[in-house]
């Protein structure tokens, strides 16, 4: 099966772009050699087996994939030879010979992932099924010191892998989820908000040299969407959005079972979507931008002003605000009406963003997650669902579901590792 098809994100490909916009494509579909068709068919069959969860027979795969029986048989044999799948039993329909059940072998391959965030750097190891094998997080103590953080990342990955007992040969690569904007072709972060000192830090080259692994870099919101597609709530959904709430706000998009990345792979920046004309002023000059009005920093400022939380010397720090959000939510849980109103006002603003996303994309599902989502989820979800049910434009045609991620606050790190699995094994037309 072909490795890393999205060439601009992976180490070892053609020359990098030296500034300026990417070269324009003609818009025409590219042809494919027969060897690539075989790779594609392998991915289609593997994906069908993976999503079946309890396994599939060859006959079922013929129906599900639309491939000829002989093609399915050939593909399954290749996957068996690679150890990616295994025959785990038999089933019978009452007619003919019993059918052999094929299932994914999760322990056949692994992927590492790291999420770079102004508050925390998280490391994970996943198996082929997207199951979390090992993980740990470290506080980003000096977010402005990119060199020190990069050195620490390489050693932390070695410790994680050594502690897991997994042979390095079975690790396919390392995925990096980082806040945008990103220069994907150059493998670099480009002045991300809240990370001073990270001007054009070449993550991909430096971590490739330090680890020897293939590297894939993507935005954290996109990685979160890939995580949901591979191992989370959206498995089986071909159209959905992931609303990520952390130190910033962004959205990852999947349409027609394809991850939407945009012209420069920086799609999903919705921080300046206006959700409340009477909301707080934003640095862009507008009022009520989503990224400001629903940020942990603003919520904590409101809580301090209302007397819900005591003032601290760190109240102006975004990283500290993310950590204090749990205290605000606990006050609401204890019945503090002021805390409840702050969270409900934030939920109403988020609902406007979700409705905009749903109406614009005509999508069927919005998954919410991230460090700032987890503590407030039970306050947000009822209001979000109610607002969507009342005001979604296509509600008479189809529902727009709103759910919280089942992958926890580390969804972006899990998504980073899923970038490797998705790049290697997902079917891409």
Protein backbone atom coordinates (compact mmCIF):
# COMPACT_ATOMS: atom_id res chain seq x y z
CA UNK A 1 0.00 0.00 0.00
CA UNK A 2 1.38 3.39 -0.91
CA UNK A 3 2.72 5.53 1.91
CA UNK A 4 1.87 9.18 2.49
CA UNK A 5 -0.11 10.26 -0.54
CA UNK A 6 -0.44 13.94 0.40
CA UNK A 7 3.08 14.74 -0.70
CA UNK A 8 3.25 18.34 0.48
CA UNK A 9 2.95 17.30 4.14
CA UNK A 10 5.51 14.53 4.31
CA UNK A 11 9.29 14.57 4.68
CA UNK A 12 11.41 13.43 1.76
CA UNK A 13 9.24 14.78 -1.08
CA UNK A 14 10.07 17.33 -3.76
CA UNK A 15 11.57 20.74 -3.12
CA UNK A 16 9.83 23.00 -0.65
CA UNK A 17 8.06 26.18 -1.50
CA UNK A 18 10.16 29.29 -0.75
CA UNK A 19 7.49 31.86 0.12
CA UNK A 20 4.55 33.09 -1.93
CA UNK A 21 1.33 31.22 -2.72
CA UNK A 22 1.33 27.61 -3.92
CA UNK A 23 1.39 27.09 -7.66
CA UNK A 24 -2.12 26.99 -9.11
CA UNK A 25 -3.44 23.68 -10.33
CA UNK A 26 -5.40 23.34 -13.55
CA UNK A 27 -8.45 21.97 -11.73
CA UNK A 28 -8.36 18.84 -13.88
CA UNK A 29 -8.49 15.34 -12.38
CA UNK A 30 -5.18 13.53 -12.56
CA UNK A 31 -5.01 10.08 -14.07
CA UNK A 32 -3.65 7.08 -12.20
CA UNK A 33 -1.35 4.23 -13.07
CA UNK A 34 -2.66 0.71 -12.51
CA UNK A 35 -0.33 0.25 -9.54
CA UNK A 36 -2.06 3.17 -7.84
CA UNK A 37 -5.47 1.67 -8.57
CA UNK A 38 -4.34 -1.44 -6.67
CA UNK A 39 -3.28 0.74 -3.74
CA UNK A 40 -6.65 2.45 -3.81
CA UNK A 41 -8.54 -0.85 -3.82
CA UNK A 42 -6.44 -2.11 -0.92
CA UNK A 43 -7.39 0.99 1.05
CA UNK A 44 -11.08 0.64 0.20
CA UNK A 45 -11.21 -2.95 1.41
CA UNK A 46 -9.14 -2.27 4.54
CA UNK A 47 -11.35 0.69 5.37
CA UNK A 48 -14.49 -1.43 5.00
CA UNK A 49 -13.07 -4.09 7.32
CA UNK A 50 -11.96 -1.48 9.85
CA UNK A 51 -15.34 0.25 9.96
CA UNK A 52 -17.23 -3.04 10.28
CA UNK A 53 -15.78 -3.37 13.80
CA UNK A 54 -16.91 -7.01 14.12
CA UNK A 55 -15.36 -8.03 10.82
CA UNK A 56 -16.59 -8.80 7.30
CA UNK A 57 -16.61 -11.76 4.99
CA UNK A 58 -15.29 -11.58 1.44
CA UNK A 59 -18.85 -11.82 0.12
CA UNK A 60 -19.92 -8.87 2.27
CA UNK A 61 -16.92 -6.89 1.07
CA UNK A 62 -17.92 -7.45 -2.55
CA UNK A 63 -21.30 -5.85 -1.81
CA UNK A 64 -19.89 -3.03 0.32
CA UNK A 65 -17.05 -2.02 -2.00
CA UNK A 66 -18.55 -2.72 -5.42
CA UNK A 67 -15.39 -4.60 -6.43
CA UNK A 68 -15.39 -7.89 -8.28
CA UNK A 69 -15.15 -11.04 -6.17
CA UNK A 70 -11.73 -11.93 -7.57
CA UNK A 71 -10.42 -8.42 -6.88
CA UNK A 72 -11.65 -8.59 -3.28
CA UNK A 73 -10.04 -12.02 -2.88
CA UNK A 74 -6.71 -10.73 -4.23
CA UNK A 75 -6.80 -7.64 -2.04
CA UNK A 76 -7.63 -9.66 1.08
CA UNK A 77 -4.73 -11.97 0.41
CA UNK A 78 -2.35 -9.00 0.15
CA UNK A 79 -3.67 -7.57 3.41
CA UNK A 80 -3.36 -10.97 5.09
CA UNK A 81 0.23 -11.29 3.86
CA UNK A 82 1.04 -7.86 5.35
CA UNK A 83 -0.50 -8.85 8.66
CA UNK A 84 -2.99 -5.97 8.55
CA UNK A 85 -6.01 -8.29 8.77
CA UNK A 86 -6.62 -11.82 10.01
CA UNK A 87 -9.21 -14.54 9.60
CA UNK A 88 -10.85 -14.76 13.01
CA UNK A 89 -13.74 -17.18 12.56
CA UNK A 90 -16.59 -18.26 10.34
CA UNK A 91 -20.20 -17.24 9.87
CA UNK A 92 -23.06 -18.89 8.02
CA UNK A 93 -26.15 -17.58 6.27
CA UNK A 94 -27.76 -21.00 5.90
CA UNK A 95 -26.69 -21.32 2.26
CA UNK A 96 -23.43 -22.69 0.93
CA UNK A 97 -20.15 -22.90 2.75
CA UNK A 98 -19.52 -20.96 5.96
CA UNK A 99 -17.90 -17.58 5.32
CA UNK A 100 -14.57 -16.67 6.89
CA UNK A 101 -14.64 -13.50 8.92
CA UNK A 102 -11.87 -10.98 8.33
CA UNK A 103 -10.93 -8.47 11.02
CA UNK A 104 -8.38 -5.72 11.44
CA UNK A 105 -5.24 -6.57 13.42
CA UNK A 106 -4.79 -3.41 15.53
CA UNK A 107 -1.38 -4.44 16.85
CA UNK A 108 0.06 -4.80 13.35
CA UNK A 109 0.97 -1.11 13.00
CA UNK A 110 1.28 1.96 15.25
CA UNK A 111 1.48 5.74 14.93
CA UNK A 112 2.84 8.47 17.17
CA UNK A 113 1.17 11.84 17.58
CA UNK A 114 2.00 15.12 19.27
CA UNK A 115 -0.19 18.19 19.79
CA UNK A 116 1.58 21.50 20.29
CA UNK A 117 -0.56 23.89 22.33
CA UNK A 118 0.33 27.08 24.22
CA UNK A 119 -0.80 25.41 27.47
CA UNK A 120 0.23 21.76 27.07
CA UNK A 121 2.13 19.47 24.74
CA UNK A 122 0.52 16.06 24.52
CA UNK A 123 2.06 12.83 23.18
CA UNK A 124 0.16 9.70 22.16
CA UNK A 125 0.76 6.27 20.64
CA UNK A 126 -2.12 4.65 18.75
CA UNK A 127 -2.54 1.23 17.19
CA UNK A 128 -3.99 0.66 13.72
CA UNK A 129 -7.51 0.61 15.10
CA UNK A 130 -7.09 4.09 16.57
CA UNK A 131 -6.92 2.72 20.12
CA UNK A 132 -4.87 4.71 22.63
CA UNK A 133 -1.88 2.60 23.69
CA UNK A 134 0.13 5.20 25.64
CA UNK A 135 0.08 8.93 26.28
CA UNK A 136 1.29 11.71 28.55
CA UNK A 137 1.24 15.50 28.65
CA UNK A 138 3.71 18.16 29.71
CA UNK A 139 2.99 21.75 30.56
CA UNK A 140 4.34 24.20 28.00
CA UNK A 141 6.43 26.00 30.60
CA UNK A 142 8.23 28.35 28.17
CA UNK A 143 6.03 28.55 25.06
CA UNK A 144 8.23 31.23 23.54
CA UNK A 145 11.34 29.00 23.56
CA UNK A 146 10.82 26.90 20.45
CA UNK A 147 14.31 25.37 20.51
CA UNK A 148 13.95 24.04 24.06
CA UNK A 149 10.49 22.67 23.34
CA UNK A 150 11.62 20.94 20.15
CA UNK A 151 14.51 19.26 21.99
CA UNK A 152 12.15 18.12 24.72
CA UNK A 153 9.66 16.75 22.20
CA UNK A 154 12.18 14.39 20.64
CA UNK A 155 13.24 12.96 24.00
CA UNK A 156 9.63 12.70 25.20
CA UNK A 157 8.73 10.64 22.13
CA UNK A 158 11.64 8.28 22.83
CA UNK A 159 10.45 7.83 26.42
CA UNK A 160 6.86 7.20 25.33
CA UNK A 161 7.88 4.60 22.77
CA UNK A 162 10.34 2.86 25.09
CA UNK A 163 7.74 2.66 27.84
CA UNK A 164 5.15 1.14 25.53
CA UNK A 165 7.27 -1.88 24.63
CA UNK A 166 6.37 -1.46 20.94
CA UNK A 167 9.10 -2.21 18.41
CA UNK A 168 10.09 0.91 16.49
CA UNK A 169 9.82 -1.01 13.20
CA UNK A 170 6.04 -1.19 13.62
CA UNK A 171 5.67 2.58 14.03
CA UNK A 172 4.58 4.11 10.73
CA UNK A 173 5.43 7.71 11.55
CA UNK A 174 4.79 10.79 13.64
CA UNK A 175 1.87 13.16 13.17
CA UNK A 176 2.07 16.75 14.44
CA UNK A 177 -1.04 18.80 15.20
CA UNK A 178 -0.28 22.49 15.63
CA UNK A 179 -2.17 25.78 15.72
CA UNK A 180 -2.24 27.61 12.41
CA UNK A 181 -1.35 29.27 10.27
CA UNK A 182 0.98 26.63 8.88
CA UNK A 183 3.28 26.47 5.88
CA UNK A 184 2.52 22.86 5.04
CA UNK A 185 4.84 22.71 2.03
CA UNK A 186 7.71 24.03 4.15
CA UNK A 187 6.75 21.95 7.18
CA UNK A 188 6.70 25.03 9.41
CA UNK A 189 4.53 26.98 11.84
CA UNK A 190 4.00 30.61 10.84
CA UNK A 191 3.63 32.99 13.81
CA UNK A 192 0.86 31.06 15.61
CA UNK A 193 -1.18 33.08 18.11
CA UNK A 194 -0.07 32.74 21.74
CA UNK A 195 3.25 31.11 20.76
CA UNK A 196 5.74 33.96 20.46
CA UNK A 197 9.10 32.90 19.15
CA UNK A 198 7.67 30.29 16.75
CA UNK A 199 8.21 32.28 13.56
CA UNK A 200 8.66 29.72 10.76
CA UNK A 201 9.88 26.97 13.09
CA UNK A 202 10.60 24.03 10.78
CA UNK A 203 8.88 21.30 12.75
CA UNK A 204 8.94 18.63 10.08
CA UNK A 205 12.64 18.69 9.18
CA UNK A 206 13.83 19.03 12.76
CA UNK A 207 11.69 16.23 14.15
CA UNK A 208 12.49 13.99 11.20
CA UNK A 209 16.21 14.44 11.87
CA UNK A 210 15.69 13.84 15.60
CA UNK A 211 13.45 10.75 15.29
CA UNK A 212 14.17 9.28 11.86
CA UNK A 213 10.40 8.88 11.36
CA UNK A 214 8.21 10.06 8.48
CA UNK A 215 6.40 13.20 9.63
CA UNK A 216 2.98 14.61 8.75
CA UNK A 217 2.02 18.13 9.86
CA UNK A 218 -1.52 19.53 9.96
CA UNK A 219 -3.64 22.08 11.80
CA UNK A 220 -4.90 20.91 15.17
CA UNK A 221 -8.54 21.45 14.20
CA UNK A 222 -8.07 19.36 11.06
CA UNK A 223 -6.31 16.66 13.05
CA UNK A 224 -9.25 16.57 15.48
CA UNK A 225 -11.62 15.98 12.56
CA UNK A 226 -9.39 13.17 11.28
CA UNK A 227 -9.44 11.62 14.77
CA UNK A 228 -13.24 11.59 14.80
CA UNK A 229 -13.33 10.13 11.30
CA UNK A 230 -10.87 7.37 12.22
CA UNK A 231 -11.71 6.49 15.80
CA UNK A 232 -14.40 8.74 17.24
CA UNK A 233 -18.05 9.76 17.16
CA UNK A 234 -18.06 10.49 13.43
CA UNK A 235 -16.87 7.07 12.25
CA UNK A 236 -19.25 6.21 9.41
CA UNK A 237 -20.34 9.85 8.83
CA UNK A 238 -19.27 11.22 5.47
CA UNK A 239 -20.19 14.84 6.23
CA UNK A 240 -19.43 16.49 9.55
CA UNK A 241 -17.61 19.36 11.26
CA UNK A 242 -15.45 19.36 14.38
CA UNK A 243 -15.73 22.49 16.53
CA UNK A 244 -12.51 22.74 18.54
CA UNK A 245 -12.43 24.79 21.73
CA UNK A 246 -9.02 25.27 23.31
CA UNK A 247 -6.81 28.28 23.73
CA UNK A 248 -8.39 29.24 20.40
CA UNK A 249 -11.49 28.27 18.41
CA UNK A 250 -11.48 26.54 15.03
CA UNK A 251 -13.37 24.05 12.92
CA UNK A 252 -12.25 20.93 11.07
CA UNK A 253 -14.33 19.90 8.08
CA UNK A 254 -15.13 16.61 6.34
CA UNK A 255 -17.29 16.59 3.19
CA UNK A 256 -18.07 13.54 1.11
CA UNK A 257 -15.74 11.55 3.39
CA UNK A 258 -12.85 13.81 2.36
CA UNK A 259 -11.07 16.07 4.85
CA UNK A 260 -11.37 19.67 3.63
CA UNK A 261 -8.04 21.47 4.01
CA UNK A 262 -8.33 24.46 1.69
CA UNK A 263 -5.91 26.06 -0.73
CA UNK A 264 -2.99 26.19 1.73
CA UNK A 265 -4.23 23.54 4.19
CA UNK A 266 -5.30 26.27 6.62
CA UNK A 267 -9.08 25.89 6.39
CA UNK A 268 -11.15 26.19 9.53
CA UNK A 269 -10.23 29.58 11.01
CA UNK A 270 -13.60 30.87 12.24
CA UNK A 271 -12.37 32.94 15.16
CA UNK A 272 -13.65 36.17 13.59
CA UNK A 273 -17.15 34.92 12.86
CA UNK A 274 -19.43 37.45 14.61
CA UNK A 275 -21.76 35.66 17.03
CA UNK A 276 -22.90 38.59 19.18
CA UNK A 277 -23.00 42.17 17.92
CA UNK A 278 -23.05 43.36 21.53
CA UNK A 279 -20.20 41.09 22.58
CA UNK A 280 -16.71 42.05 23.67
CA UNK A 281 -14.36 43.97 21.36
CA UNK A 282 -11.90 41.93 19.33
CA UNK A 283 -8.38 42.87 18.30
CA UNK A 284 -9.59 42.85 14.68
CA UNK A 285 -11.78 45.91 15.38
CA UNK A 286 -15.13 44.09 15.40
CA UNK A 287 -17.30 43.17 18.37
CA UNK A 288 -18.53 39.73 19.33
CA UNK A 289 -16.09 37.58 17.34
CA UNK A 290 -16.39 33.88 18.21
CA UNK A 291 -12.73 33.51 19.14
CA UNK A 292 -12.95 36.33 21.67
CA UNK A 293 -16.51 36.00 22.99
CA UNK A 294 -16.19 32.25 23.67
CA UNK A 295 -12.55 32.15 24.66
CA UNK A 296 -11.60 30.82 28.11
CA UNK A 297 -9.83 34.13 28.76
CA UNK A 298 -13.03 36.16 28.31
CA UNK A 299 -15.15 33.69 30.30
CA UNK A 300 -12.75 33.91 33.24
CA UNK A 301 -12.66 37.70 32.98
CA UNK A 302 -16.46 37.69 33.16
CA UNK A 303 -16.37 35.31 36.13
CA UNK A 304 -13.90 37.51 38.01
CA UNK A 305 -15.90 40.68 37.25
CA UNK A 306 -19.11 38.98 38.48
CA UNK A 307 -17.45 37.80 41.67
CA UNK A 308 -17.75 34.11 40.78
CA UNK A 309 -13.98 33.60 40.93
CA UNK A 310 -11.31 35.52 42.83
CA UNK A 311 -8.88 37.66 40.89
CA UNK A 312 -5.36 36.28 40.45
CA UNK A 313 -2.14 37.77 39.01
CA UNK A 314 -2.43 35.38 36.05
CA UNK A 315 -5.97 36.41 34.99
CA UNK A 316 -4.69 38.06 31.80
CA UNK A 317 -2.95 34.88 30.64
CA UNK A 318 -4.81 32.72 28.16
CA UNK A 319 -3.09 29.52 29.30
CA UNK A 320 -4.11 30.11 32.91
CA UNK A 321 -7.67 30.84 31.80
CA UNK A 322 -7.99 27.39 30.22
CA UNK A 323 -6.95 25.82 33.51
CA UNK A 324 -9.36 27.97 35.56
CA UNK A 325 -12.33 27.18 33.34
CA UNK A 326 -12.98 24.07 35.42
CA UNK A 327 -13.49 26.24 38.52
CA UNK A 328 -16.11 28.32 36.71
CA UNK A 329 -17.94 25.16 35.64
CA UNK A 330 -17.84 23.76 39.17
CA UNK A 331 -19.40 26.98 40.47
CA UNK A 332 -22.20 26.53 37.94
CA UNK A 333 -22.60 22.90 39.03
CA UNK A 334 -22.99 24.13 42.61
CA UNK A 335 -25.87 26.37 41.56
CA UNK A 336 -24.17 29.77 41.24
CA UNK A 337 -26.62 31.63 38.98
CA UNK A 338 -23.91 34.06 37.82
CA UNK A 339 -21.69 31.19 36.64
CA UNK A 340 -24.64 29.50 34.94
CA UNK A 341 -25.49 32.68 33.03
CA UNK A 342 -21.88 33.14 31.85
CA UNK A 343 -21.80 29.59 30.48
CA UNK A 344 -25.28 29.82 28.95
CA UNK A 345 -24.41 33.09 27.21
CA UNK A 346 -21.31 31.40 25.78
CA UNK A 347 -23.44 28.43 24.67
CA UNK A 348 -25.84 30.73 22.80
CA UNK A 349 -22.90 32.25 20.96
CA UNK A 350 -21.51 28.82 20.11
CA UNK A 351 -24.95 27.81 18.84
CA UNK A 352 -24.87 30.66 16.32
CA UNK A 353 -21.50 29.43 15.07
CA UNK A 354 -22.74 25.84 14.80
CA UNK A 355 -25.84 26.95 12.87
CA UNK A 356 -23.68 28.98 10.49
CA UNK A 357 -21.44 25.97 9.88
CA UNK A 358 -24.37 23.59 9.46
CA UNK A 359 -26.34 25.86 7.14
CA UNK A 360 -23.32 26.78 5.03
CA UNK A 361 -22.12 23.21 4.54
CA UNK A 362 -25.45 21.36 4.74
CA UNK A 363 -23.72 18.91 7.03
CA UNK A 364 -25.34 16.27 9.23
CA UNK A 365 -23.18 16.33 12.35
CA UNK A 366 -21.10 18.72 14.44
CA UNK A 367 -18.73 17.18 16.99
CA UNK A 368 -17.43 19.46 19.74
CA UNK A 369 -14.25 18.94 21.71
CA UNK A 370 -10.98 20.30 23.01
CA UNK A 371 -9.59 21.34 26.42
CA UNK A 372 -12.13 24.16 26.86
CA UNK A 373 -15.04 21.93 25.87
CA UNK A 374 -14.59 19.10 28.35
CA UNK A 375 -15.42 20.91 31.62
CA UNK A 376 -18.37 22.84 30.14
CA UNK A 377 -19.89 20.15 27.91
CA UNK A 378 -22.83 19.28 30.14
CA UNK A 379 -23.75 22.97 30.36
CA UNK A 380 -23.36 23.59 26.63
CA UNK A 381 -24.91 20.53 24.97
CA UNK A 382 -28.60 20.94 25.95
CA UNK A 383 -28.65 24.57 24.77
CA UNK A 384 -26.76 23.80 21.57
CA UNK A 385 -29.11 20.98 20.64
CA UNK A 386 -32.20 23.03 21.40
CA UNK A 387 -31.03 25.98 19.31
CA UNK A 388 -30.05 23.77 16.38
CA UNK A 389 -33.36 21.87 16.45
CA UNK A 390 -35.28 25.17 16.31
CA UNK A 391 -33.25 27.12 13.76
CA UNK A 392 -31.36 24.75 11.42
CA UNK A 393 -32.54 25.71 7.92
CA UNK A 394 -32.64 22.13 6.59
CA UNK A 395 -34.37 20.68 9.66
CA UNK A 396 -37.42 19.59 7.65
CA UNK A 397 -35.11 17.61 5.37
CA UNK A 398 -32.53 16.21 7.74
CA UNK A 399 -31.30 16.69 11.30
CA UNK A 400 -28.09 18.38 12.36
CA UNK A 401 -26.70 16.37 15.24
CA UNK A 402 -24.53 17.99 17.90
CA UNK A 403 -22.40 15.69 20.07
CA UNK A 404 -19.34 15.89 22.26
CA UNK A 405 -16.23 13.98 21.29
CA UNK A 406 -15.73 10.61 22.91
CA UNK A 407 -11.95 10.95 22.56
CA UNK A 408 -11.48 13.33 25.49
CA UNK A 409 -9.55 16.56 25.82
CA UNK A 410 -6.56 15.03 23.98
CA UNK A 411 -8.51 14.68 20.72
CA UNK A 412 -6.03 16.84 18.77
CA UNK A 413 -3.08 14.68 19.86
CA UNK A 414 -5.02 11.54 18.96
CA UNK A 415 -5.79 13.23 15.66
CA UNK A 416 -2.09 13.87 15.09
CA UNK A 417 -1.40 10.12 15.22
CA UNK A 418 -4.52 9.48 13.11
CA UNK A 419 -2.99 11.72 10.43
CA UNK A 420 -0.40 9.00 9.89
CA UNK A 421 -2.99 6.21 9.79
CA UNK A 422 -5.29 8.22 7.55
CA UNK A 423 -2.47 9.18 5.20
CA UNK A 424 -1.30 5.60 4.87
CA UNK A 425 -4.52 3.62 4.81
CA UNK A 426 -7.54 5.76 3.89
CA UNK A 427 -8.95 5.49 0.40
CA UNK A 428 -8.31 8.68 -1.57
CA UNK A 429 -9.79 9.07 -5.05
